[in-house]
Amino acid sequence: MNHDTRHAPLLDPCSEADHHRYGFELPARVEYVSRARKLTRDRLDCWGIAGDVHDTAMLVMSELMTNAVVHSGSHLISCELLNDVKHLRISVRDQGCAPTGPHVCHSRAAEERGRGLLLVETVSAAWGAHASQHGAGRTVWADLAHLHVPYGVAYPRRAERPC
């Protein structure tokens, strides 16, 4: 048999190989922030993440998505959730950014805007930003600590999960 003609098998979507990764893209418009929250909520429900981590993830997704829409001048925003043993990482990538990048604003209490990253910083185990590896844009991410799946225990296979 000619081994050069064999194809690598496609990853089984029911396998544990996805490491609980989920991503989506949405138009960079304010009205799509609620869609990002819905997609995030549905995925967290699928993974069985509830309580404080769920509520915090919803807040973080809303803030990061809103910042990308308002400050980046993008046409499309990419979002990703990565659920590992100790953290839930929320990443939002835009197509363009201000020259200074995202920063925490320590606003006066009376101001209605400018506190999004301060909230993210407060509720996250860690957060940061980096330039896109491909073209213009920036990724802003936040890690939320959780121990939803005990260390050493395999993630449930899709057949065992509700979604």
PDB file of C-alpha atoms in Angstrom:
ATOM      1  CA  MET A   1       0.000   0.000   0.000  1.00  0.00           C
ATOM      2  CA  ASN A   2       1.269   3.452  -0.887  1.00  0.00           C
ATOM      3  CA  HIS A   3       1.317   5.372   2.392  1.00  0.00           C
ATOM      4  CA  ASP A   4       1.573   8.706   0.553  1.00  0.00           C
ATOM      5  CA  THR A   5      -1.983   8.344  -0.725  1.00  0.00           C
ATOM      6  CA  ARG A   6      -3.569   7.765   2.648  1.00  0.00           C
ATOM      7  CA  HIS A   7      -5.465  10.622   4.189  1.00  0.00           C
ATOM      8  CA  ALA A   8      -5.275  11.572   7.818  1.00  0.00           C
ATOM      9  CA  PRO A   9      -8.624  10.779   9.422  1.00  0.00           C
ATOM     10  CA  LEU A  10     -10.818  13.745  10.188  1.00  0.00           C
ATOM     11  CA  LEU A  11     -11.250  14.477  13.856  1.00  0.00           C
ATOM     12  CA  ASP A  12     -14.332  12.823  15.210  1.00  0.00           C
ATOM     13  CA  PRO A  13     -16.599  15.661  16.422  1.00  0.00           C
ATOM     14  CA  CYS A  14     -17.666  13.373  19.253  1.00  0.00           C
ATOM     15  CA  SER A  15     -14.079  12.842  20.412  1.00  0.00           C
ATOM     16  CA  GLU A  16     -12.366  14.640  23.248  1.00  0.00           C
ATOM     17  CA  ALA A  17     -10.022  16.339  20.748  1.00  0.00           C
ATOM     18  CA  ASP A  18     -11.938  19.632  20.691  1.00  0.00           C
ATOM     19  CA  HIS A  19     -10.780  20.504  24.224  1.00  0.00           C
ATOM     20  CA  HIS A  20     -14.081  22.254  24.649  1.00  0.00           C
ATOM     21  CA  ARG A  21     -13.366  24.980  22.114  1.00  0.00           C
ATOM     22  CA  TYR A  22     -16.168  26.958  20.510  1.00  0.00           C
ATOM     23  CA  GLY A  23     -15.957  29.912  18.167  1.00  0.00           C
ATOM     24  CA  PHE A  24     -18.226  32.155  16.139  1.00  0.00           C
ATOM     25  CA  GLU A  25     -18.087  35.324  14.045  1.00  0.00           C
ATOM     26  CA  LEU A  26     -20.580  38.163  14.022  1.00  0.00           C
ATOM     27  CA  PRO A  27     -20.913  41.502  12.257  1.00  0.00           C
ATOM     28  CA  ALA A  28     -19.290  44.314  14.230  1.00  0.00           C
ATOM     29  CA  ARG A  29     -22.522  46.090  15.067  1.00  0.00           C
ATOM     30  CA  VAL A  30     -23.985  46.936  18.455  1.00  0.00           C
ATOM     31  CA  GLU A  31     -27.147  44.921  17.818  1.00  0.00           C
ATOM     32  CA  TYR A  32     -25.035  41.728  17.567  1.00  0.00           C
ATOM     33  CA  VAL A  33     -23.723  41.968  21.141  1.00  0.00           C
ATOM     34  CA  SER A  34     -26.926  40.268  22.340  1.00  0.00           C
ATOM     35  CA  ARG A  35     -26.350  37.491  19.772  1.00  0.00           C
ATOM     36  CA  ALA A  36     -22.834  36.972  21.165  1.00  0.00           C
ATOM     37  CA  ARG A  37     -24.334  36.658  24.656  1.00  0.00           C
ATOM     38  CA  LYS A  38     -26.907  34.126  23.430  1.00  0.00           C
ATOM     39  CA  LEU A  39     -24.302  31.988  21.676  1.00  0.00           C
ATOM     40  CA  THR A  40     -22.102  32.143  24.774  1.00  0.00           C
ATOM     41  CA  ARG A  41     -25.006  31.266  27.079  1.00  0.00           C
ATOM     42  CA  ASP A  42     -25.995  28.295  24.924  1.00  0.00           C
ATOM     43  CA  ARG A  43     -22.434  26.932  24.866  1.00  0.00           C
ATOM     44  CA  LEU A  44     -21.927  27.384  28.607  1.00  0.00           C
ATOM     45  CA  ASP A  45     -25.214  25.557  29.199  1.00  0.00           C
ATOM     46  CA  CYS A  46     -24.001  22.775  26.911  1.00  0.00           C
ATOM     47  CA  TRP A  47     -20.786  22.474  28.911  1.00  0.00           C
ATOM     48  CA  GLY A  48     -22.697  22.523  32.196  1.00  0.00           C
ATOM     49  CA  ILE A  49     -21.104  25.758  33.396  1.00  0.00           C
ATOM     50  CA  ALA A  50     -23.511  27.536  35.707  1.00  0.00           C
ATOM     51  CA  GLY A  51     -23.546  29.852  38.697  1.00  0.00           C
ATOM     52  CA  ASP A  52     -21.006  32.623  39.166  1.00  0.00           C
ATOM     53  CA  VAL A  53     -18.726  31.496  36.334  1.00  0.00           C
ATOM     54  CA  HIS A  54     -21.667  31.519  33.922  1.00  0.00           C
ATOM     55  CA  ASP A  55     -22.811  34.981  34.993  1.00  0.00           C
ATOM     56  CA  THR A  56     -19.264  36.363  34.897  1.00  0.00           C
ATOM     57  CA  ALA A  57     -18.661  34.889  31.442  1.00  0.00           C
ATOM     58  CA  MET A  58     -21.793  36.598  30.168  1.00  0.00           C
ATOM     59  CA  LEU A  59     -20.588  39.949  31.525  1.00  0.00           C
ATOM     60  CA  VAL A  60     -17.089  39.512  30.091  1.00  0.00           C
ATOM     61  CA  MET A  61     -18.347  38.492  26.647  1.00  0.00           C
ATOM     62  CA  SER A  62     -20.681  41.482  26.585  1.00  0.00           C
ATOM     63  CA  GLU A  63     -17.924  43.916  27.558  1.00  0.00           C
ATOM     64  CA  LEU A  64     -15.279  42.530  25.187  1.00  0.00           C
ATOM     65  CA  MET A  65     -17.691  42.336  22.261  1.00  0.00           C
ATOM     66  CA  THR A  66     -18.977  45.864  22.911  1.00  0.00           C
ATOM     67  CA  ASN A  67     -15.431  47.245  23.099  1.00  0.00           C
ATOM     68  CA  ALA A  68     -14.513  45.557  19.814  1.00  0.00           C
ATOM     69  CA  VAL A  69     -17.616  46.937  18.096  1.00  0.00           C
ATOM     70  CA  VAL A  70     -17.259  50.477  19.447  1.00  0.00           C
ATOM     71  CA  HIS A  71     -13.489  50.970  19.290  1.00  0.00           C
ATOM     72  CA  SER A  72     -12.061  48.871  16.467  1.00  0.00           C
ATOM     73  CA  GLY A  73     -13.687  50.021  13.245  1.00  0.00           C
ATOM     74  CA  SER A  74     -14.095  46.360  12.255  1.00  0.00           C
ATOM     75  CA  HIS A  75     -16.641  44.768   9.963  1.00  0.00           C
ATOM     76  CA  LEU A  76     -16.460  41.349  11.624  1.00  0.00           C
ATOM     77  CA  ILE A  77     -15.712  40.189  15.172  1.00  0.00           C
ATOM     78  CA  SER A  78     -14.495  36.660  15.997  1.00  0.00           C
ATOM     79  CA  CYS A  79     -15.206  35.188  19.412  1.00  0.00           C
ATOM     80  CA  GLU A  80     -13.854  32.023  20.993  1.00  0.00           C
ATOM     81  CA  LEU A  81     -14.538  30.150  24.213  1.00  0.00           C
ATOM     82  CA  LEU A  82     -11.975  27.659  25.459  1.00  0.00           C
ATOM     83  CA  ASN A  83     -12.992  25.534  28.428  1.00  0.00           C
ATOM     84  CA  ASP A  84     -10.098  23.729  30.056  1.00  0.00           C
ATOM     85  CA  VAL A  85      -9.690  22.127  33.454  1.00  0.00           C
ATOM     86  CA  LYS A  86      -8.919  25.284  35.422  1.00  0.00           C
ATOM     87  CA  HIS A  87     -10.081  28.210  33.282  1.00  0.00           C
ATOM     88  CA  LEU A  88     -12.668  29.383  30.836  1.00  0.00           C
ATOM     89  CA  ARG A  89     -10.954  31.680  28.325  1.00  0.00           C
ATOM     90  CA  ILE A  90     -13.033  34.193  26.412  1.00  0.00           C
ATOM     91  CA  SER A  91     -11.297  35.756  23.402  1.00  0.00           C
ATOM     92  CA  VAL A  92     -12.610  38.450  21.076  1.00  0.00           C
ATOM     93  CA  ARG A  93     -10.686  39.344  17.909  1.00  0.00           C
ATOM     94  CA  ASP A  94     -11.358  42.446  15.848  1.00  0.00           C
ATOM     95  CA  GLN A  95     -10.056  43.512  12.435  1.00  0.00           C
ATOM     96  CA  GLY A  96      -8.576  46.848  13.429  1.00  0.00           C
ATOM     97  CA  CYS A  97      -7.691  48.716  16.549  1.00  0.00           C
ATOM     98  CA  ALA A  98      -6.769  52.055  17.993  1.00  0.00           C
ATOM     99  CA  PRO A  99      -2.996  52.659  17.982  1.00  0.00           C
ATOM    100  CA  THR A 100      -2.796  52.510  21.784  1.00  0.00           C
ATOM    101  CA  GLY A 101      -4.702  49.248  22.216  1.00  0.00           C
ATOM    102  CA  PRO A 102      -7.135  48.446  24.997  1.00  0.00           C
ATOM    103  CA  HIS A 103      -6.504  49.823  28.449  1.00  0.00           C
ATOM    104  CA  VAL A 104      -8.362  50.036  31.741  1.00  0.00           C
ATOM    105  CA  CYS A 105     -10.032  53.398  32.353  1.00  0.00           C
ATOM    106  CA  HIS A 106     -10.372  54.379  35.980  1.00  0.00           C
ATOM    107  CA  SER A 107     -13.434  56.530  35.346  1.00  0.00           C
ATOM    108  CA  ARG A 108     -15.363  58.633  37.752  1.00  0.00           C
ATOM    109  CA  ALA A 109     -18.378  56.840  39.200  1.00  0.00           C
ATOM    110  CA  ALA A 110     -20.795  59.253  37.492  1.00  0.00           C
ATOM    111  CA  GLU A 111     -19.630  58.336  33.976  1.00  0.00           C
ATOM    112  CA  GLU A 112     -21.733  55.787  32.120  1.00  0.00           C
ATOM    113  CA  ARG A 113     -19.009  54.651  29.714  1.00  0.00           C
ATOM    114  CA  GLY A 114     -15.388  53.621  29.929  1.00  0.00           C
ATOM    115  CA  ARG A 115     -15.510  51.033  32.681  1.00  0.00           C
ATOM    116  CA  GLY A 116     -15.762  47.838  30.578  1.00  0.00           C
ATOM    117  CA  LEU A 117     -12.166  46.683  30.913  1.00  0.00           C
ATOM    118  CA  LEU A 118     -12.126  47.716  34.573  1.00  0.00           C
ATOM    119  CA  LEU A 119     -15.000  45.283  35.090  1.00  0.00           C
ATOM    120  CA  VAL A 120     -13.199  42.601  33.070  1.00  0.00           C
ATOM    121  CA  GLU A 121     -10.024  43.137  35.096  1.00  0.00           C
ATOM    122  CA  THR A 122     -11.971  42.930  38.359  1.00  0.00           C
ATOM    123  CA  VAL A 123     -13.843  39.693  37.643  1.00  0.00           C
ATOM    124  CA  SER A 124     -11.138  37.806  35.703  1.00  0.00           C
ATOM    125  CA  ALA A 125      -8.249  35.691  36.940  1.00  0.00           C
ATOM    126  CA  ALA A 126      -6.208  37.282  34.123  1.00  0.00           C
ATOM    127  CA  TRP A 127      -6.784  39.291  30.972  1.00  0.00           C
ATOM    128  CA  GLY A 128      -4.703  40.712  28.172  1.00  0.00           C
ATOM    129  CA  ALA A 129      -4.458  41.678  24.539  1.00  0.00           C
ATOM    130  CA  HIS A 130      -2.148  40.974  21.640  1.00  0.00           C
ATOM    131  CA  ALA A 131      -1.898  41.984  18.010  1.00  0.00           C
ATOM    132  CA  SER A 132      -3.338  39.601  15.451  1.00  0.00           C
ATOM    133  CA  GLN A 133      -0.873  37.171  13.920  1.00  0.00           C
ATOM    134  CA  HIS A 134      -2.484  37.646  10.514  1.00  0.00           C
ATOM    135  CA  GLY A 135      -2.989  41.225   9.354  1.00  0.00           C
ATOM    136  CA  ALA A 136      -4.513  44.084  11.271  1.00  0.00           C
ATOM    137  CA  GLY A 137      -6.511  43.528  14.392  1.00  0.00           C
ATOM    138  CA  ARG A 138      -6.200  42.611  18.010  1.00  0.00           C
ATOM    139  CA  THR A 139      -7.332  39.820  20.297  1.00  0.00           C
ATOM    140  CA  VAL A 140      -8.506  40.693  23.801  1.00  0.00           C
ATOM    141  CA  TRP A 141      -8.925  37.748  26.161  1.00  0.00           C
ATOM    142  CA  ALA A 142      -9.956  37.041  29.731  1.00  0.00           C
ATOM    143  CA  ASP A 143      -9.565  33.911  31.857  1.00  0.00           C
ATOM    144  CA  LEU A 144     -12.196  32.974  34.416  1.00  0.00           C
ATOM    145  CA  ALA A 145     -11.122  30.465  37.047  1.00  0.00           C
ATOM    146  CA  HIS A 146     -13.279  27.404  37.577  1.00  0.00           C
ATOM    147  CA  LEU A 147     -12.950  23.753  38.429  1.00  0.00           C
ATOM    148  CA  HIS A 148     -15.970  22.451  36.543  1.00  0.00           C
ATOM    149  CA  VAL A 149     -14.200  19.239  35.491  1.00  0.00           C
ATOM    150  CA  PRO A 150     -11.979  17.820  38.264  1.00  0.00           C
ATOM    151  CA  TYR A 151      -8.316  17.481  37.361  1.00  0.00           C
ATOM    152  CA  GLY A 152      -7.494  14.147  35.763  1.00  0.00           C
ATOM    153  CA  VAL A 153     -11.075  13.378  34.780  1.00  0.00           C
ATOM    154  CA  ALA A 154     -11.691  13.127  31.047  1.00  0.00           C
ATOM    155  CA  TYR A 155     -14.171  15.539  29.528  1.00  0.00           C
ATOM    156  CA  PRO A 156     -17.503  13.846  28.847  1.00  0.00           C
ATOM    157  CA  ARG A 157     -17.849  12.629  25.306  1.00  0.00           C
ATOM    158  CA  ARG A 158     -20.499  14.320  23.162  1.00  0.00           C
ATOM    159  CA  ALA A 159     -22.821  11.311  23.536  1.00  0.00           C
ATOM    160  CA  GLU A 160     -22.764  11.881  27.298  1.00  0.00           C
ATOM    161  CA  ARG A 161     -23.337  15.646  27.053  1.00  0.00           C
ATOM    162  CA  PRO A 162     -26.766  17.187  26.559  1.00  0.00           C
ATOM    163  CA  CYS A 163     -25.742  18.889  23.287  1.00  0.00           C
TER     164      CYS A 163
END
